[in-house]
């Protein structure tokens, strides 16, 4: 090997290797400090694109889960109103039976009618109940999206509480209704509560599926973007050693020019 002054190939090679080791060391530090395997698009352009799509799907799944949870709350509120309405109707049925007692005076009947009037008013209030401004009752349906892409939906029922209760709420007194009127209204409430329970059950399963899907999406995304700490720590140690070795070899390579100078002295 020639001993020259103008060109130091060994030093250039050592410097190039040192720069590469430094770059890789910085990349390992960035990955370990951020916890992400992809710290720049150049690290994995394809993986980054897939990850962004997965993260968007995760966000949509969270939103769908929130919608389902709100629908469950809607049904819980509706069931509370139905339960209260059922108790009101049960009391009206009791008052109707008591009012037919031949031993009761006109004053007694008037007292029953007074309570009946108050119960009618409360029953009417229940039929106009709302959840966050949305009618709990009315006989319609509300469509809930139960998947992150909106492809799967579920209809929940706005129970028709007015069915069977209109005759009761329109009556002036207990004498104007029959026991059958009240029992029919109670049957309607019972049917509505059964439908409410069925809707709630379906929403519960939908919530479970969304939670599972989110977990799977997060796991898949983690495999793409999250750094393997053990593996990256090994790279960090290797690059750190290469940095030290490169610095030492660059210093050693630079001594070649000094040897040439000594020959000229």
mmCIF file of C-alpha atoms in Angstrom:
data_model
loop_
_atom_site.group_PDB
_atom_site.id
_atom_site.type_symbol
_atom_site.label_atom_id
_atom_site.label_comp_id
_atom_site.label_asym_id
_atom_site.label_seq_id
_atom_site.Cartn_x
_atom_site.Cartn_y
_atom_site.Cartn_z
ATOM 1 C CA UNK A 1 0.000 0.000 0.000
ATOM 2 C CA UNK A 2 1.396 3.386 -1.047
ATOM 3 C CA UNK A 3 2.110 6.003 1.565
ATOM 4 C CA UNK A 4 0.597 9.254 0.262
ATOM 5 C CA UNK A 5 -0.271 12.680 1.642
ATOM 6 C CA UNK A 6 -3.038 14.125 -0.572
ATOM 7 C CA UNK A 7 -5.436 11.187 -0.282
ATOM 8 C CA UNK A 8 -6.272 9.257 2.880
ATOM 9 C CA UNK A 9 -8.636 6.507 1.762
ATOM 10 C CA UNK A 10 -8.609 4.766 5.135
ATOM 11 C CA UNK A 11 -9.648 7.957 6.914
ATOM 12 C CA UNK A 12 -12.421 8.595 4.377
ATOM 13 C CA UNK A 13 -13.757 5.062 4.832
ATOM 14 C CA UNK A 14 -13.567 5.347 8.615
ATOM 15 C CA UNK A 15 -15.350 8.707 8.514
ATOM 16 C CA UNK A 16 -18.101 7.282 6.303
ATOM 17 C CA UNK A 17 -18.603 4.338 8.644
ATOM 18 C CA UNK A 18 -18.574 6.673 11.634
ATOM 19 C CA UNK A 19 -21.257 8.872 10.067
ATOM 20 C CA UNK A 20 -23.405 5.818 9.317
ATOM 21 C CA UNK A 21 -23.038 4.521 12.878
ATOM 22 C CA UNK A 22 -23.931 7.963 14.220
ATOM 23 C CA UNK A 23 -27.043 8.100 12.022
ATOM 24 C CA UNK A 24 -28.167 4.637 13.150
ATOM 25 C CA UNK A 25 -27.465 5.536 16.780
ATOM 26 C CA UNK A 26 -29.636 8.651 16.476
ATOM 27 C CA UNK A 27 -32.412 6.575 14.902
ATOM 28 C CA UNK A 28 -32.300 4.051 17.751
ATOM 29 C CA UNK A 29 -32.418 6.858 20.307
ATOM 30 C CA UNK A 30 -35.416 8.414 18.531
ATOM 31 C CA UNK A 31 -37.261 5.088 18.425
ATOM 32 C CA UNK A 32 -36.614 4.247 22.062
ATOM 33 C CA UNK A 33 -37.479 7.735 23.305
ATOM 34 C CA UNK A 34 -40.743 7.864 21.304
ATOM 35 C CA UNK A 35 -41.714 4.212 21.585
ATOM 36 C CA UNK A 36 -42.448 4.220 17.861
ATOM 37 C CA UNK A 37 -40.668 2.145 15.227
ATOM 38 C CA UNK A 38 -41.608 4.681 12.547
ATOM 39 C CA UNK A 39 -40.217 8.083 13.477
ATOM 40 C CA UNK A 40 -40.221 9.379 9.905
ATOM 41 C CA UNK A 41 -42.106 8.331 6.746
ATOM 42 C CA UNK A 42 -38.848 7.082 5.230
ATOM 43 C CA UNK A 43 -38.561 4.430 7.957
ATOM 44 C CA UNK A 44 -41.533 2.484 6.537
ATOM 45 C CA UNK A 45 -43.716 4.391 4.081
ATOM 46 C CA UNK A 46 -46.058 1.455 3.436
ATOM 47 C CA UNK A 47 -46.387 0.606 7.109
ATOM 48 C CA UNK A 48 -47.110 4.233 7.954
ATOM 49 C CA UNK A 49 -49.950 4.341 5.406
ATOM 50 C CA UNK A 50 -51.497 1.158 6.801
ATOM 51 C CA UNK A 51 -51.089 2.438 10.354
ATOM 52 C CA UNK A 52 -52.872 5.701 9.557
ATOM 53 C CA UNK A 53 -55.827 3.751 8.161
ATOM 54 C CA UNK A 54 -55.919 1.550 11.250
ATOM 55 C CA UNK A 55 -55.764 4.534 13.581
ATOM 56 C CA UNK A 56 -58.696 6.102 11.717
ATOM 57 C CA UNK A 57 -60.625 2.832 12.071
ATOM 58 C CA UNK A 58 -59.847 2.794 15.803
ATOM 59 C CA UNK A 59 -61.189 6.346 16.158
ATOM 60 C CA UNK A 60 -64.349 5.397 14.271
ATOM 61 C CA UNK A 61 -64.742 2.324 16.471
ATOM 62 C CA UNK A 62 -64.521 4.528 19.564
ATOM 63 C CA UNK A 63 -67.196 6.802 18.100
ATOM 64 C CA UNK A 64 -69.456 3.845 17.293
ATOM 65 C CA UNK A 65 -68.971 2.512 20.832
ATOM 66 C CA UNK A 66 -69.974 5.909 22.200
ATOM 67 C CA UNK A 67 -73.094 5.908 20.017
ATOM 68 C CA UNK A 68 -74.044 2.433 21.212
ATOM 69 C CA UNK A 69 -73.484 3.441 24.852
ATOM 70 C CA UNK A 70 -75.729 6.477 24.363
ATOM 71 C CA UNK A 71 -78.403 4.263 22.801
ATOM 72 C CA UNK A 72 -78.213 1.984 25.846
ATOM 73 C CA UNK A 73 -78.673 5.025 28.095
ATOM 74 C CA UNK A 74 -81.668 6.045 25.967
ATOM 75 C CA UNK A 75 -83.255 2.633 26.484
ATOM 76 C CA UNK A 76 -82.500 2.661 30.207
ATOM 77 C CA UNK A 77 -84.222 6.028 30.527
ATOM 78 C CA UNK A 78 -87.129 4.770 28.439
ATOM 79 C CA UNK A 79 -87.477 1.678 30.604
ATOM 80 C CA UNK A 80 -87.523 3.844 33.721
ATOM 81 C CA UNK A 81 -90.416 5.833 32.266
ATOM 82 C CA UNK A 82 -92.211 2.630 31.254
ATOM 83 C CA UNK A 83 -91.740 1.186 34.724
ATOM 84 C CA UNK A 84 -93.171 4.341 36.294
ATOM 85 C CA UNK A 85 -96.084 4.307 33.841
ATOM 86 C CA UNK A 86 -96.776 0.693 34.736
ATOM 87 C CA UNK A 87 -96.936 1.548 38.431
ATOM 88 C CA UNK A 88 -99.279 4.456 37.678
ATOM 89 C CA UNK A 89 -101.587 2.179 35.703
ATOM 90 C CA UNK A 90 -101.511 -0.422 38.457
ATOM 91 C CA UNK A 91 -102.612 2.220 40.941
ATOM 92 C CA UNK A 92 -105.360 3.411 38.577
ATOM 93 C CA UNK A 93 -106.561 -0.193 38.262
ATOM 94 C CA UNK A 94 -106.646 -0.409 42.044
ATOM 95 C CA UNK A 95 -108.573 2.864 42.303
ATOM 96 C CA UNK A 96 -111.047 1.673 39.669
ATOM 97 C CA UNK A 97 -111.751 -1.461 41.664
ATOM 98 C CA UNK A 98 -112.034 0.485 44.924
ATOM 99 C CA UNK A 99 -114.458 2.931 43.317
ATOM 100 C CA UNK A 100 -116.875 0.100 42.546
ATOM 101 C CA UNK A 101 -117.227 -0.734 46.235
ATOM 102 C CA UNK A 102 -120.902 -0.193 47.032
ATOM 103 C CA UNK A 103 -120.008 0.705 50.598
ATOM 104 C CA UNK A 104 -118.042 3.772 49.495
ATOM 105 C CA UNK A 105 -119.724 7.155 49.851
ATOM 106 C CA UNK A 106 -119.822 9.862 47.200
ATOM 107 C CA UNK A 107 -117.096 11.639 49.149
ATOM 108 C CA UNK A 108 -114.910 8.539 49.005
ATOM 109 C CA UNK A 109 -115.434 8.247 45.259
ATOM 110 C CA UNK A 110 -114.567 11.930 44.844
ATOM 111 C CA UNK A 111 -111.297 11.352 46.697
ATOM 112 C CA UNK A 112 -110.465 8.471 44.375
ATOM 113 C CA UNK A 113 -111.240 10.673 41.378
ATOM 114 C CA UNK A 114 -108.941 13.374 42.738
ATOM 115 C CA UNK A 115 -106.049 10.919 42.882
ATOM 116 C CA UNK A 116 -107.033 9.579 39.466
ATOM 117 C CA UNK A 117 -106.781 13.085 37.996
ATOM 118 C CA UNK A 118 -103.280 13.528 39.432
ATOM 119 C CA UNK A 119 -102.191 10.137 38.108
ATOM 120 C CA UNK A 120 -103.548 10.963 34.643
ATOM 121 C CA UNK A 121 -101.449 14.119 34.565
ATOM 122 C CA UNK A 122 -98.315 12.197 35.489
ATOM 123 C CA UNK A 123 -99.088 9.516 32.907
ATOM 124 C CA UNK A 124 -99.355 12.237 30.267
ATOM 125 C CA UNK A 125 -96.009 13.630 31.400
ATOM 126 C CA UNK A 126 -94.422 10.215 30.927
ATOM 127 C CA UNK A 127 -95.650 9.971 27.326
ATOM 128 C CA UNK A 128 -93.845 13.222 26.476
ATOM 129 C CA UNK A 129 -90.556 12.283 28.155
ATOM 130 C CA UNK A 130 -87.345 12.971 26.227
ATOM 131 C CA UNK A 131 -83.706 11.926 26.369
ATOM 132 C CA UNK A 132 -81.375 14.757 25.406
ATOM 133 C CA UNK A 133 -84.205 16.288 23.404
ATOM 134 C CA UNK A 134 -85.125 13.020 21.649
ATOM 135 C CA UNK A 135 -88.609 11.595 22.267
ATOM 136 C CA UNK A 136 -88.591 8.386 24.292
ATOM 137 C CA UNK A 137 -92.030 7.478 22.989
ATOM 138 C CA UNK A 138 -94.090 7.907 19.855
ATOM 139 C CA UNK A 139 -93.994 4.544 18.114
ATOM 140 C CA UNK A 140 -91.103 5.333 15.758
ATOM 141 C CA UNK A 141 -87.630 3.829 15.470
ATOM 142 C CA UNK A 142 -84.096 5.158 15.820
ATOM 143 C CA UNK A 143 -81.267 3.657 13.774
ATOM 144 C CA UNK A 144 -77.978 3.076 15.589
ATOM 145 C CA UNK A 145 -74.772 2.329 13.663
ATOM 146 C CA UNK A 146 -73.082 -0.605 15.371
ATOM 147 C CA UNK A 147 -69.905 -0.893 13.266
ATOM 148 C CA UNK A 148 -67.050 1.507 12.556
ATOM 149 C CA UNK A 149 -67.816 1.616 8.842
ATOM 150 C CA UNK A 150 -71.559 2.137 9.320
ATOM 151 C CA UNK A 151 -72.365 -1.069 7.422
ATOM 152 C CA UNK A 152 -74.154 -2.622 10.398
ATOM 153 C CA UNK A 153 -77.105 -0.923 12.059
ATOM 154 C CA UNK A 154 -79.700 -1.678 14.700
ATOM 155 C CA UNK A 155 -83.138 -0.118 15.122
ATOM 156 C CA UNK A 156 -84.365 0.707 18.613
ATOM 157 C CA UNK A 157 -88.024 1.394 19.289
ATOM 158 C CA UNK A 158 -89.571 4.596 20.539
ATOM 159 C CA UNK A 159 -92.341 2.757 22.371
ATOM 160 C CA UNK A 160 -95.938 3.789 21.698
ATOM 161 C CA UNK A 161 -96.935 4.548 25.266
ATOM 162 C CA UNK A 162 -100.074 6.353 24.099
ATOM 163 C CA UNK A 163 -101.597 3.050 22.950
ATOM 164 C CA UNK A 164 -104.096 2.042 25.592
ATOM 165 C CA UNK A 165 -103.529 5.123 27.732
ATOM 166 C CA UNK A 166 -105.393 7.675 25.608
ATOM 167 C CA UNK A 167 -108.762 6.394 26.805
ATOM 168 C CA UNK A 168 -107.581 6.669 30.386
ATOM 169 C CA UNK A 169 -106.014 10.124 30.137
ATOM 170 C CA UNK A 170 -109.087 11.443 28.316
ATOM 171 C CA UNK A 171 -111.509 10.158 30.967
ATOM 172 C CA UNK A 172 -113.031 12.709 33.318
ATOM 173 C CA UNK A 173 -113.236 10.272 36.226
ATOM 174 C CA UNK A 174 -112.913 6.629 37.179
ATOM 175 C CA UNK A 175 -116.495 5.923 36.160
ATOM 176 C CA UNK A 176 -115.598 6.772 32.556
ATOM 177 C CA UNK A 177 -113.102 3.898 32.211
ATOM 178 C CA UNK A 178 -113.356 0.152 32.507
ATOM 179 C CA UNK A 179 -111.042 -2.338 34.115
ATOM 180 C CA UNK A 180 -110.337 -3.696 30.636
ATOM 181 C CA UNK A 181 -109.135 -0.253 29.534
ATOM 182 C CA UNK A 182 -106.546 -0.292 32.287
ATOM 183 C CA UNK A 183 -105.445 -3.901 31.813
ATOM 184 C CA UNK A 184 -105.000 -3.297 28.079
ATOM 185 C CA UNK A 185 -102.789 -0.302 28.846
ATOM 186 C CA UNK A 186 -100.753 -2.354 31.327
ATOM 187 C CA UNK A 187 -100.327 -5.090 28.703
ATOM 188 C CA UNK A 188 -99.024 -2.496 26.222
ATOM 189 C CA UNK A 189 -96.489 -1.240 28.772
ATOM 190 C CA UNK A 190 -95.364 -4.806 29.503
ATOM 191 C CA UNK A 191 -94.909 -5.472 25.776
ATOM 192 C CA UNK A 192 -92.953 -2.236 25.365
ATOM 193 C CA UNK A 193 -90.659 -3.162 28.245
ATOM 194 C CA UNK A 194 -90.037 -6.564 26.662
ATOM 195 C CA UNK A 195 -89.066 -4.864 23.383
ATOM 196 C CA UNK A 196 -86.885 -2.463 25.332
ATOM 197 C CA UNK A 197 -85.088 -5.393 26.926
ATOM 198 C CA UNK A 198 -84.557 -7.086 23.567
ATOM 199 C CA UNK A 199 -83.108 -3.895 22.075
ATOM 200 C CA UNK A 200 -80.830 -3.432 25.089
ATOM 201 C CA UNK A 201 -79.586 -7.011 24.794
ATOM 202 C CA UNK A 202 -78.692 -6.567 21.120
ATOM 203 C CA UNK A 203 -76.885 -3.319 21.863
ATOM 204 C CA UNK A 204 -74.926 -5.072 24.591
ATOM 205 C CA UNK A 205 -73.643 -7.654 22.121
ATOM 206 C CA UNK A 206 -72.843 -4.893 19.618
ATOM 207 C CA UNK A 207 -70.816 -3.095 22.287
ATOM 208 C CA UNK A 208 -68.892 -6.308 23.008
ATOM 209 C CA UNK A 209 -68.076 -6.799 19.315
ATOM 210 C CA UNK A 210 -66.891 -3.201 18.972
ATOM 211 C CA UNK A 211 -64.622 -3.629 22.004
ATOM 212 C CA UNK A 212 -63.132 -6.812 20.516
ATOM 213 C CA UNK A 213 -62.627 -5.162 17.130
ATOM 214 C CA UNK A 214 -60.886 -2.206 18.742
ATOM 215 C CA UNK A 215 -58.542 -4.522 20.641
ATOM 216 C CA UNK A 216 -57.665 -6.386 17.444
ATOM 217 C CA UNK A 217 -57.084 -3.155 15.512
ATOM 218 C CA UNK A 218 -54.850 -1.789 18.272
ATOM 219 C CA UNK A 219 -52.855 -5.033 18.358
ATOM 220 C CA UNK A 220 -52.396 -5.013 14.577
ATOM 221 C CA UNK A 221 -51.380 -1.356 14.588
ATOM 222 C CA UNK A 222 -48.956 -1.970 17.445
ATOM 223 C CA UNK A 223 -47.143 -4.634 15.430
ATOM 224 C CA UNK A 224 -46.583 -2.039 12.703
ATOM 225 C CA UNK A 225 -45.609 1.087 14.619
ATOM 226 C CA UNK A 226 -44.506 0.158 18.134
ATOM 227 C CA UNK A 227 -40.805 -0.395 18.698
ATOM 228 C CA UNK A 228 -39.510 -3.686 20.111
ATOM 229 C CA UNK A 229 -37.588 -2.275 23.068
ATOM 230 C CA UNK A 230 -35.374 -5.332 23.552
ATOM 231 C CA UNK A 231 -34.418 -5.510 19.876
ATOM 232 C CA UNK A 232 -33.873 -1.768 19.538
ATOM 233 C CA UNK A 233 -31.826 -1.651 22.744
ATOM 234 C CA UNK A 234 -29.541 -4.278 21.212
ATOM 235 C CA UNK A 235 -29.169 -2.118 18.099
ATOM 236 C CA UNK A 236 -28.451 0.907 20.276
ATOM 237 C CA UNK A 237 -25.640 -0.918 22.095
ATOM 238 C CA UNK A 238 -24.207 -2.180 18.787
ATOM 239 C CA UNK A 239 -24.294 1.263 17.175
ATOM 240 C CA UNK A 240 -22.785 2.820 20.281
ATOM 241 C CA UNK A 241 -19.860 0.377 20.106
ATOM 242 C CA UNK A 242 -19.475 1.029 16.374
ATOM 243 C CA UNK A 243 -19.401 4.766 17.083
ATOM 244 C CA UNK A 244 -16.593 4.347 19.585
ATOM 245 C CA UNK A 245 -14.703 1.966 17.297
ATOM 246 C CA UNK A 246 -15.204 4.277 14.319
ATOM 247 C CA UNK A 247 -13.857 7.254 16.242
ATOM 248 C CA UNK A 248 -10.797 5.269 17.274
ATOM 249 C CA UNK A 249 -10.185 3.977 13.738
ATOM 250 C CA UNK A 250 -10.576 7.452 12.229
ATOM 251 C CA UNK A 251 -7.974 8.749 14.633
ATOM 252 C CA UNK A 252 -5.724 5.821 13.713
ATOM 253 C CA UNK A 253 -6.214 6.408 9.972
ATOM 254 C CA UNK A 254 -5.237 10.044 10.366
ATOM 255 C CA UNK A 255 -1.837 8.988 11.719
ATOM 256 C CA UNK A 256 -0.862 7.712 8.242
ATOM 257 C CA UNK A 257 -0.341 11.265 6.980
ATOM 258 C CA UNK A 258 1.769 12.020 10.022
ATOM 259 C CA UNK A 259 4.003 9.031 9.149
ATOM 260 C CA UNK A 260 4.541 10.454 5.665
ATOM 261 C CA UNK A 261 5.504 13.804 7.183
ATOM 262 C CA UNK A 262 8.094 12.156 9.407
ATOM 263 C CA UNK A 263 9.746 10.607 6.355
ATOM 264 C CA UNK A 264 10.174 14.093 4.879
ATOM 265 C CA UNK A 265 11.912 15.458 7.947
#
